[in-house]
Coordinates of C-alpha atoms in Angstrom, one line a residue:
Chain M
X1 CA -0.4 41.7 -35.0
X2 CA 2.9 41.5 -36.7
X3 CA 4.7 41.9 -33.5
X4 CA 2.6 39.1 -32.0
X5 CA 3.5 36.9 -35.0
X6 CA 7.1 37.6 -34.4
X7 CA 6.9 36.7 -30.8
X8 CA 5.2 33.4 -31.7
X9 CA 7.9 32.7 -34.3
X10 CA 10.6 33.5 -31.9
X11 CA 9.0 31.3 -29.3
X12 CA 8.8 28.4 -31.8
X13 CA 12.4 28.8 -32.7
X14 CA 13.3 28.9 -29.0
X15 CA 11.4 25.7 -28.4
X16 CA 12.9 24.1 -31.6
X17 CA 16.3 24.8 -30.2
X18 CA 15.5 22.5 -27.3
X19 CA 15.4 25.4 -24.8
X20 CA 13.2 25.2 -21.7
X21 CA 10.4 27.7 -21.3
X22 CA 10.4 29.3 -17.8
X23 CA 7.5 30.9 -16.0
X24 CA 8.5 34.5 -16.7
X25 CA 9.2 33.9 -20.4
X26 CA 6.8 35.1 -23.0
X27 CA 4.6 32.3 -24.3
X28 CA 1.6 32.0 -26.6
X29 CA -1.7 32.2 -24.6
X30 CA -2.7 28.8 -26.1
X31 CA 0.6 27.2 -24.9
X32 CA -0.1 28.4 -21.4
X33 CA -3.7 27.2 -21.5
X34 CA -2.8 23.8 -22.9
X35 CA -0.2 23.4 -20.2
X36 CA -2.5 24.4 -17.4
X37 CA -5.1 22.0 -18.7
X38 CA -2.6 19.2 -19.0
X39 CA -0.7 19.7 -15.8
X40 CA -3.9 20.2 -13.7
X41 CA -5.4 17.1 -15.2
X42 CA -2.2 15.3 -14.4
X43 CA -2.4 16.6 -10.8
X44 CA -6.1 15.6 -10.4
X45 CA -5.2 12.1 -11.8
X46 CA -2.6 11.7 -9.0
X47 CA -5.1 12.7 -6.3
X48 CA -8.1 10.7 -7.7
X49 CA -5.6 7.9 -8.4
X50 CA -5.0 7.6 -4.7
X51 CA -8.5 6.2 -4.2
X52 CA -8.5 2.8 -6.0
X53 CA -5.3 1.9 -4.2
X54 CA -6.1 3.4 -0.8
X55 CA -9.0 1.1 -1.0
X56 CA -6.6 -1.7 -0.1
X57 CA -4.4 -0.1 2.6
X58 CA -6.5 -1.5 5.5
X59 CA -6.7 -4.9 3.8
X60 CA -3.2 -5.5 2.5
X61 CA -2.3 -9.1 3.3
X62 CA 1.0 -8.5 5.1
X63 CA 2.5 -5.7 7.2
X64 CA 5.3 -5.2 4.7
X65 CA 2.8 -4.8 1.9
X66 CA 0.6 -2.5 4.0
X67 CA 3.5 -0.2 4.7
X68 CA 4.6 -0.2 1.1
X69 CA 1.2 0.5 -0.2
X70 CA 0.5 3.3 2.2
X71 CA 3.9 4.9 1.3
X72 CA 3.0 4.6 -2.4
X73 CA -0.3 6.2 -2.1
X74 CA 1.3 9.0 0.0
X75 CA 3.8 9.5 -2.8
X76 CA 0.9 10.1 -5.2
X77 CA -0.4 12.8 -2.9
X78 CA 3.1 14.3 -3.1
X79 CA 3.0 14.1 -6.9
X80 CA -0.3 15.9 -6.8
X81 CA 1.3 18.7 -4.8
X82 CA 4.3 19.0 -7.2
X83 CA 2.0 19.2 -10.1
X84 CA -0.4 21.7 -8.6
X85 CA 2.7 23.8 -7.9
X86 CA 3.9 23.5 -11.5
X87 CA 0.5 24.6 -12.7
X88 CA 0.6 27.6 -10.3
X89 CA 3.8 28.8 -12.0
X90 CA 1.5 29.4 -15.0
X91 CA -0.7 31.7 -12.9
X92 CA -3.3 29.0 -12.3
X93 CA -4.9 28.9 -8.8
X94 CA -4.9 25.7 -6.9
X95 CA -8.3 26.4 -5.4
X96 CA -9.8 27.0 -8.9
X97 CA -8.2 23.9 -10.2
X98 CA -9.7 21.8 -7.4
X99 CA -13.1 23.5 -7.8
X100 CA -13.0 22.5 -11.5
X101 CA -12.2 18.9 -10.5
X102 CA -15.1 18.7 -8.1
X103 CA -17.6 20.4 -10.4
X104 CA -16.7 17.8 -13.1
X105 CA -15.3 20.5 -15.4
X106 CA -11.8 19.2 -15.3
X107 CA -10.9 15.7 -16.2
X108 CA -8.6 13.1 -14.7
X109 CA -7.2 9.9 -16.1
X110 CA -10.1 7.7 -16.9
X111 CA -8.2 4.6 -15.7
X112 CA -9.0 5.4 -12.1
X113 CA -12.7 4.9 -12.8
X114 CA -12.0 1.2 -12.9
X115 CA -12.5 -0.7 -9.6
X116 CA -10.0 -2.6 -7.5
X117 CA -12.0 -5.6 -6.3
X118 CA -9.0 -7.9 -5.5
X119 CA -5.6 -7.6 -4.0
X120 CA -4.0 -8.5 -7.3
X121 CA -5.4 -5.2 -8.7
X122 CA -2.8 -3.4 -6.5
X123 CA -0.1 -5.4 -8.4
X124 CA -1.7 -4.8 -11.7
X125 CA -2.1 -1.0 -11.1
X126 CA 1.6 -0.8 -10.2
X127 CA 2.8 -2.9 -13.1
X128 CA 0.5 -1.8 -15.9
X129 CA -1.1 1.6 -14.9
X130 CA 2.1 3.0 -13.5
X131 CA 4.0 1.4 -16.4
X132 CA 1.8 3.1 -18.9
X133 CA 2.1 6.4 -16.9
X134 CA 5.9 6.1 -16.9
X135 CA 6.1 5.7 -20.7
X136 CA 4.2 9.0 -20.9
X137 CA 6.1 10.6 -18.1
X138 CA 9.6 9.7 -19.3
X139 CA 8.7 11.6 -22.5
X140 CA 7.5 14.5 -20.3
X141 CA 10.8 14.8 -18.6
X142 CA 11.9 16.4 -21.9
X143 CA 8.8 18.6 -22.2
X144 CA 9.4 22.2 -23.2
X145 CA 8.0 23.8 -20.1
X146 CA 10.8 23.9 -17.4
X147 CA 8.8 23.5 -14.2
X148 CA 6.7 20.6 -15.6
X149 CA 9.8 18.8 -16.9
X150 CA 11.5 19.1 -13.6
X151 CA 8.5 17.9 -11.7
X152 CA 8.4 14.9 -14.0
X153 CA 12.1 14.0 -13.4
X154 CA 11.3 13.7 -9.7
X155 CA 8.0 11.9 -10.2
X156 CA 9.5 9.4 -12.7
X157 CA 12.1 8.2 -10.1
X158 CA 9.3 7.3 -7.6
X159 CA 7.0 5.9 -10.3
X160 CA 9.6 3.4 -11.5
X161 CA 10.0 2.2 -7.9
X162 CA 6.2 1.8 -7.7
X163 CA 6.1 -0.1 -10.9
X164 CA 8.7 -2.6 -9.6
X165 CA 6.7 -3.0 -6.4
X166 CA 3.5 -3.7 -8.4
X167 CA 5.3 -6.2 -10.6
X168 CA 6.7 -7.9 -7.5
X169 CA 3.2 -8.2 -6.0
X170 CA 2.1 -10.0 -9.1
X171 CA 5.2 -12.2 -9.3
X172 CA 4.5 -13.4 -5.7
X173 CA 0.9 -14.2 -6.7
X174 CA 1.9 -15.9 -9.9
X175 CA 4.3 -18.1 -8.0
X176 CA 1.8 -18.7 -5.3
X177 CA -1.2 -21.0 -4.8
X178 CA -3.7 -21.8 -7.6
X179 CA -6.1 -19.3 -6.1
X180 CA -3.4 -16.6 -6.1
X181 CA -2.4 -17.4 -9.7
X182 CA -6.1 -17.1 -10.7
X183 CA -6.3 -13.8 -8.9
X184 CA -3.3 -12.5 -10.8
X185 CA -4.6 -13.7 -14.2
X186 CA -8.1 -12.3 -13.6
X187 CA -6.6 -8.9 -12.7
X188 CA -4.5 -8.9 -15.9
X189 CA -7.6 -9.7 -17.9
X190 CA -9.3 -6.6 -16.4
X191 CA -6.5 -4.1 -16.6
X192 CA -4.8 -4.9 -19.9
X193 CA -7.1 -3.1 -22.3
X194 CA -7.8 -0.1 -20.0
X195 CA -4.0 0.3 -19.7
X196 CA -3.6 0.5 -23.5
X197 CA -6.4 3.1 -23.6
X198 CA -4.4 5.3 -21.2
X199 CA -2.3 6.5 -24.1
X200 CA -5.4 8.1 -25.6
X201 CA -7.1 7.8 -29.0
X202 CA -5.2 6.6 -32.1
X203 CA -3.0 9.3 -33.8
X204 CA -5.5 10.0 -36.6
X205 CA -8.2 10.8 -34.0
X206 CA -6.1 12.8 -31.5
X207 CA -6.9 16.4 -32.5
X208 CA -4.7 18.3 -29.9
X209 CA -1.6 16.2 -30.4
X210 CA -0.1 18.0 -33.5
X211 CA 0.1 21.4 -31.8
X212 CA 1.4 19.9 -28.6
X213 CA 4.1 18.0 -30.6
X214 CA 5.0 21.2 -32.4
X215 CA 5.5 23.0 -29.1
X216 CA 7.4 20.0 -27.8
X217 CA 5.0 19.7 -24.8
X218 CA 4.4 16.2 -26.1
X219 CA 7.3 14.5 -27.9
X220 CA 5.9 11.2 -29.0
X221 CA 2.5 10.3 -30.4
X222 CA -0.1 8.2 -28.6
X223 CA 0.4 5.2 -30.9
X224 CA 4.2 5.4 -30.5
X225 CA 4.0 5.4 -26.8
X226 CA 1.4 2.6 -26.8
X227 CA 3.6 0.5 -29.0
X228 CA 6.6 1.0 -26.7
X229 CA 4.5 0.0 -23.7
X230 CA 3.3 -3.2 -25.3
X231 CA 6.7 -4.2 -26.5
X232 CA 8.1 -3.7 -23.1
X233 CA 5.3 -5.4 -21.2
X234 CA 4.7 -8.6 -23.2
X235 CA 7.9 -10.2 -22.1
X236 CA 7.2 -9.2 -18.5
X237 CA 3.8 -11.0 -18.7
X238 CA 5.6 -14.1 -20.1
X239 CA 8.0 -14.1 -17.2
X240 CA 5.0 -14.0 -14.9
X241 CA 3.5 -17.0 -16.7
X242 CA 0.3 -15.0 -17.3
X243 CA -1.6 -14.7 -20.5
X244 CA -2.4 -11.3 -22.0
X245 CA -6.0 -11.3 -23.0
X246 CA -5.5 -10.5 -26.7
X247 CA -5.6 -13.5 -29.1
X248 CA -4.2 -11.3 -31.9
X249 CA -1.1 -10.3 -30.0
X250 CA 2.0 -11.5 -31.8
X251 CA 5.5 -10.5 -32.7
X252 CA 5.9 -8.9 -36.1
X253 CA 9.4 -9.6 -37.3
X254 CA 9.2 -7.2 -40.1
X255 CA 8.1 -4.2 -38.0
X256 CA 10.2 -5.3 -35.0
X257 CA 7.1 -4.7 -32.8
X258 CA 4.2 -6.6 -31.4
X259 CA 0.9 -6.4 -33.4
X260 CA -2.1 -6.2 -31.2
X261 CA -5.9 -6.7 -31.5
X262 CA -8.2 -3.7 -31.8
X263 CA -9.0 -1.6 -28.8
X264 CA -12.7 -1.2 -27.8
X265 CA -12.8 2.6 -28.1
X266 CA -16.5 2.6 -27.4
X267 CA -15.6 1.5 -23.8
X268 CA -13.0 4.2 -23.6
X269 CA -15.5 6.9 -24.6
X270 CA -18.2 5.5 -22.3
X271 CA -15.9 5.7 -19.3
X272 CA -14.8 9.2 -20.3
X273 CA -18.4 10.2 -20.5
X274 CA -18.9 9.1 -16.9
X275 CA -20.2 5.6 -17.3
X276 CA -17.3 3.6 -15.8
X277 CA -18.1 1.6 -12.7
X278 CA -16.4 4.1 -10.4
X279 CA -16.8 7.5 -12.0
X280 CA -19.5 8.6 -9.6
X281 CA -17.9 6.8 -6.7
X282 CA -14.5 8.6 -7.2
X283 CA -16.1 12.0 -7.5
X284 CA -18.3 11.4 -4.5
X285 CA -15.2 10.5 -2.4
X286 CA -13.4 13.6 -3.5
X287 CA -16.3 15.9 -2.9
X288 CA -17.0 14.4 0.5
X289 CA -13.4 14.7 1.5
X290 CA -13.4 18.4 0.4
X291 CA -16.8 19.1 2.1
X292 CA -15.9 17.4 5.3
X293 CA -12.6 19.3 5.4
X294 CA -14.2 22.7 4.9
X295 CA -14.5 23.4 8.7
X296 CA -11.0 22.3 9.3
X297 CA -9.5 24.5 6.6
X298 CA -11.6 27.4 7.9
X299 CA -10.4 26.8 11.4
X300 CA -6.7 26.6 10.3
X301 CA -7.1 29.9 8.4
X302 CA -8.9 31.6 11.3
X303 CA -6.2 30.5 13.7
X304 CA -3.4 31.6 11.4
X305 CA -5.0 35.0 11.1
X306 CA -5.4 35.3 14.9
X307 CA -1.8 34.4 15.4
X308 CA -0.7 37.0 12.8
X309 CA -2.8 39.6 14.5
X310 CA -1.3 38.7 17.9
X311 CA 2.2 38.9 16.5
X312 CA 1.5 42.3 15.0
X313 CA 0.1 43.6 18.3
X314 CA 3.1 42.3 20.2
X315 CA 5.3 44.0 17.6
X316 CA 3.6 47.3 17.9
X317 CA 3.6 47.1 21.7
X318 CA 7.4 46.5 21.7
Chain G
X1 CA 7.8 -13.7 33.5
X2 CA 8.1 -14.9 29.9
X3 CA 4.3 -14.7 29.5
X4 CA 4.2 -11.2 30.9
X5 CA 7.0 -9.9 28.7
X6 CA 5.1 -11.2 25.7
X7 CA 1.9 -9.6 26.8
X8 CA 3.7 -6.3 27.5
X9 CA 5.3 -6.4 24.0
X10 CA 1.9 -7.0 22.5
X11 CA 0.3 -4.2 24.3
X12 CA 2.8 -1.8 22.8
X13 CA 2.7 -3.5 19.4
X14 CA -1.1 -3.7 19.2
X15 CA -1.4 0.0 20.1
X16 CA 0.9 0.9 17.2
X17 CA -0.8 -1.6 14.8
X18 CA -4.4 -0.7 15.5
X19 CA -3.7 3.0 15.5
X20 CA -1.7 2.7 12.3
X21 CA -4.6 0.8 10.8
X22 CA -7.1 3.4 11.8
X23 CA -5.0 6.3 10.5
X24 CA -4.5 4.4 7.2
X25 CA -8.3 4.7 6.7
X26 CA -7.8 8.4 6.2
X27 CA -5.4 8.1 3.3
X28 CA -7.0 9.8 0.3
X29 CA -9.7 11.5 2.3
X30 CA -8.0 14.2 4.3
X31 CA -9.2 17.8 4.5
X32 CA -6.3 19.1 2.4
X33 CA -3.5 17.3 0.5
X34 CA -0.7 18.4 2.8
X35 CA -2.5 17.1 5.9
X36 CA -3.4 13.8 4.1
X37 CA 0.3 13.4 3.6
X38 CA 1.1 14.3 7.2
X39 CA -1.4 11.8 8.6
X40 CA -0.1 9.1 6.3
X41 CA 3.3 9.8 7.9
X42 CA 1.9 9.2 11.3
X43 CA 0.3 6.0 10.1
X44 CA 3.6 4.8 8.6
X45 CA 5.5 5.5 11.8
X46 CA 3.0 3.6 13.8
X47 CA 3.1 0.6 11.4
X48 CA 6.9 0.7 11.5
X49 CA 6.9 0.5 15.3
X50 CA 4.2 -2.2 15.1
X51 CA 6.4 -4.3 12.8
X52 CA 9.4 -4.1 15.2
X53 CA 7.3 -5.1 18.1
X54 CA 5.5 -7.9 16.2
X55 CA 8.8 -9.3 15.2
X56 CA 10.0 -9.2 18.8
X57 CA 6.7 -10.9 19.9
X58 CA 7.1 -13.6 17.2
X59 CA 10.6 -14.3 18.4
X60 CA 9.4 -14.7 21.9
X61 CA 6.7 -17.1 20.7
X62 CA 9.3 -19.1 18.8
X63 CA 8.5 -21.8 16.3
X64 CA 7.1 -20.7 13.0
X65 CA 5.7 -17.4 14.4
X66 CA 6.3 -14.3 12.2
X67 CA 5.2 -10.7 12.5
X68 CA 2.4 -11.4 10.1
X69 CA 1.2 -14.5 12.0
X70 CA 1.1 -12.2 15.1
X71 CA -0.9 -9.5 13.3
X72 CA -3.2 -11.5 11.1
X73 CA -4.0 -14.7 13.1
X74 CA -4.9 -13.4 16.6
X75 CA -8.6 -12.8 17.4
X76 CA -10.1 -9.9 19.3
X77 CA -9.6 -11.3 22.8
X78 CA -5.9 -11.9 22.0
X79 CA -5.3 -8.3 21.2
X80 CA -3.9 -6.1 23.9
X81 CA -4.2 -2.6 22.6
X82 CA -5.8 0.1 24.7
X83 CA -9.4 0.9 23.8
X84 CA -8.7 4.4 22.8
X85 CA -6.8 3.5 19.6
X86 CA -9.6 1.1 18.3
X87 CA -12.3 3.8 18.4
X88 CA -13.7 5.1 15.1
X89 CA -11.9 7.9 13.4
X90 CA -14.9 10.2 13.3
X91 CA -14.2 13.6 11.8
X92 CA -10.8 15.2 11.5
X93 CA -11.3 16.8 15.0
X94 CA -12.0 13.5 16.6
X95 CA -9.0 11.9 15.0
X96 CA -6.9 14.7 16.2
X97 CA -8.3 14.5 19.7
X98 CA -7.6 10.8 19.9
X99 CA -4.2 11.3 18.4
X100 CA -3.3 14.1 20.9
X101 CA -4.5 12.1 24.0
X102 CA -2.6 9.0 22.8
X103 CA 0.5 10.7 21.4
X104 CA 1.0 12.6 24.6
X105 CA 0.8 9.4 26.6
X106 CA 3.0 7.6 24.1
X107 CA 5.7 10.3 24.2
X108 CA 6.1 10.1 28.0
X109 CA 5.8 6.3 27.9
X110 CA 8.6 5.9 25.3
X111 CA 10.8 8.4 27.0
X112 CA 10.7 6.2 30.1
X113 CA 11.1 3.1 28.1
X114 CA 14.4 4.4 26.8
X115 CA 16.0 3.1 30.0
X116 CA 14.3 -0.3 29.9
X117 CA 16.3 -3.3 31.1
X118 CA 15.0 -5.2 28.1
X119 CA 17.5 -4.6 25.3
X120 CA 14.9 -5.1 22.5
X121 CA 12.3 -2.8 24.0
X122 CA 15.0 -0.2 24.6
X123 CA 16.0 -0.5 21.0
X124 CA 12.4 0.0 19.9
X125 CA 12.1 3.1 22.2
X126 CA 15.3 4.6 20.7
X127 CA 13.9 4.2 17.2
X128 CA 10.4 5.4 18.1
X129 CA 11.1 8.3 20.4
X130 CA 11.9 10.9 17.6
X131 CA 8.7 9.9 15.8
X132 CA 6.4 10.0 18.8
X133 CA 7.9 13.3 19.9
X134 CA 7.0 14.8 16.6
X135 CA 3.5 13.2 16.6
X136 CA 2.8 14.7 20.1
X137 CA 3.9 18.1 18.9
X138 CA 1.9 17.9 15.7
X139 CA -1.3 16.7 17.3
X140 CA -1.0 19.3 20.1
X141 CA -0.7 22.0 17.4
X142 CA -3.9 20.7 15.8
X143 CA -5.8 20.8 19.1
X144 CA -4.7 24.4 19.6
X145 CA -5.6 25.3 16.0
X146 CA -9.1 23.8 16.2
X147 CA -9.8 24.9 19.8
X148 CA -8.8 28.5 19.0
X149 CA -9.9 28.5 15.4
X150 CA -13.6 29.2 14.6
X151 CA -16.7 28.8 16.8
X152 CA -17.6 25.6 14.9
X153 CA -14.1 24.0 15.3
X154 CA -14.1 25.0 19.0
X155 CA -17.4 23.3 19.5
X156 CA -16.4 20.2 17.5
X157 CA -13.1 19.6 19.2
X158 CA -14.5 20.2 22.7
X159 CA -17.2 17.6 21.9
X160 CA -14.6 15.1 20.7
X161 CA -12.4 15.7 23.8
X162 CA -15.5 15.1 26.0
X163 CA -16.4 11.9 24.2
X164 CA -12.9 10.5 24.2
X165 CA -12.0 11.3 27.8
X166 CA -13.5 8.2 29.3
X167 CA -11.3 6.0 27.1
X168 CA -8.0 7.5 28.4
X169 CA -8.2 6.1 32.0
X170 CA -6.8 2.7 31.2
X171 CA -3.6 4.2 29.7
X172 CA -2.5 4.7 33.3
X173 CA -4.0 1.8 35.2
X174 CA -1.4 -0.8 36.2
X175 CA -2.2 -4.4 36.5
X176 CA 0.0 -7.4 37.5
X177 CA 1.7 -7.4 34.1
X178 CA 2.7 -3.8 34.5
X179 CA 3.8 -4.3 38.1
X180 CA 6.0 -7.3 37.3
X181 CA 7.6 -5.5 34.3
X182 CA 8.3 -2.5 36.5
X183 CA 9.9 -4.7 39.2
X184 CA 12.1 -6.3 36.5
X185 CA 13.2 -2.8 35.4
X186 CA 11.7 -3.5 32.0
X187 CA 8.3 -1.7 32.2
X188 CA 7.3 1.9 32.7
X189 CA 5.8 3.3 35.9
X190 CA 2.5 4.7 34.6
X191 CA 1.8 6.9 37.6
X192 CA 4.8 9.0 36.6
X193 CA 3.5 9.1 33.0
X194 CA 0.1 10.2 34.3
X195 CA 1.6 13.2 36.1
X196 CA 3.4 14.3 33.0
X197 CA 0.4 13.6 30.8
X198 CA -1.9 15.6 33.1
X199 CA 0.4 18.6 33.0
X200 CA 0.9 18.6 29.3
X201 CA -2.8 18.0 28.5
X202 CA -3.8 20.8 30.8
X203 CA -1.3 23.2 29.2
X204 CA -2.4 22.4 25.7
X205 CA -6.1 22.6 26.5
X206 CA -5.6 26.0 28.0
X207 CA -3.8 27.2 24.9
X208 CA -6.6 25.8 22.9
X209 CA -9.2 27.6 25.1
X210 CA -10.8 24.2 25.8
X211 CA -12.2 22.8 29.0
X212 CA -10.7 19.7 30.6
X213 CA -13.5 17.1 30.7
X214 CA -14.3 15.7 34.2
X215 CA -13.0 12.4 35.4
X216 CA -16.4 10.8 36.0
X217 CA -15.9 7.3 34.7
X218 CA -13.2 5.5 32.8
X219 CA -13.5 2.5 30.6
X220 CA -10.9 -0.2 30.8
X221 CA -10.1 -3.8 29.7
X222 CA -8.4 -3.3 26.3
X223 CA -5.0 -4.1 27.7
X224 CA -6.4 -7.4 29.1
X225 CA -8.1 -8.3 25.9
X226 CA -11.6 -7.1 26.7
X227 CA -12.5 -4.8 23.8
X228 CA -15.2 -2.6 22.4
X229 CA -17.3 -3.8 19.4
X230 CA -15.1 -1.8 17.1
X231 CA -12.0 -4.0 17.2
X232 CA -13.7 -7.0 15.6
X233 CA -14.5 -5.0 12.5
X234 CA -11.0 -3.6 12.4
X235 CA -9.6 -7.1 12.5
X236 CA -12.1 -8.5 10.1
X237 CA -11.0 -6.0 7.5
X238 CA -7.4 -6.3 8.2
X239 CA -7.2 -10.1 8.5
X240 CA -9.6 -11.4 5.9
X241 CA -7.3 -12.0 3.0
X242 CA -4.5 -13.9 4.9
X243 CA -7.1 -15.9 6.7
X244 CA -8.9 -16.9 3.5
X245 CA -5.6 -18.2 2.2
X246 CA -3.7 -19.3 5.3
X247 CA -1.1 -21.2 3.4
X248 CA -0.3 -18.4 1.0
X249 CA 2.6 -16.0 0.9
X250 CA 2.1 -12.4 -0.1

């Protein structure tokens, strides 16, 4: 017991000294579990997050946009891979993680349970959803777990590119025809509040945050990150000539930040509970892809085994 | 001659665009993340080639034609892709079978196009050849893997191969456009491509323990603008937004 305490204290001192924890280092069991949960959720979010955008690949309104969108969604699949690998360094198994996603046991970012009915949503996702994700991920580049932090550095570079792309889609719409402007505004109306919810509950209601902050997994609070995002995004909306759907939004000279209206946390918890427009649709798509791929994965494994056996036989014959 | 060169350019461009569009449908739904990424790569290569060819076609048309006007404002009968690429994706095996049959053709086609007398098509071929060589190798590996995998995968891929076979004939039929382009040193002699294709396909089918389907009947017409029912839906989906806002920029 005392020895364990000492290890934990030493671990804390190590983390406090801004050192990175590596896979073979000793770590508290709860630190490992917290990270596996967080990284696998993050990986699932990348994979499920492909769906609302992939929805527009076949309908993108120009060839240039089509190529850019396809490449973007492909990047997200790549991020999913980096993150599953980062979780595997903590002795989590990719198959188990995916089973947990498909069974509904594991969560993914609730934002992807919102639909993308118009092309402008592809712009809004890039600008706002990727923007909110970046605020979180820039912080995670300094997270205490080495492999997670390194995966984040890679991911952040691509995400900033995606965000510029999304903003540029909206800028083109905002400068376009009346119908296009309307499309952009409508999309902002739908995505603004869900994007603010992406940072999670307010600090006083975020139970896991304190321990994660202490271990330097998380380095800024939900409210701090949300405020940063709002402060950064409001001028961008002004430049687009679009109106943020919050009548209480105004600059607070004293705080040096924007004040904003209250977030509808009931909606947030409803979507988490499974009542968003697309919760069931997203899970159905993932389950179907997995089930339809079953025979393919089996065939690939069977073929690989046959090949290995043939090689072994050739080897022993020679 | 000008007309035929445009049609020839569109045949190549439409093959790439429609196949890229079809492959794009897979994104997010692949059997495993790594293969989802790989198939998106194929789609991106096809769309990249499509853009070069649409730009060239737009230049030939002149006036205010652009790559997007070529892609989004032509109707079914003005499309010149072969029928094979517009067929539905089906399961992973069917997509791989379609890909293998087309990629193998495309590889030999572009290899021959490298010495085209038309500078622009030659340039496209030089950019495309590395990509299509990789595609042909990748899809051939999948045919072998599925054919020589499990009983189920063997059955499925054989069925797909049997179903798709009748759509491969027009890849090699030569009409007046082909003949004129060959005479001008621009186009590719498809009888030579057919020999190479036959040899390669036979070799891969054998490695995959699959039977070569019989040459009973071949569909044709895609190159001349006579399409199946599928293409209309592909275009409706692809074109609806620009057509709804014809004056808009995106």
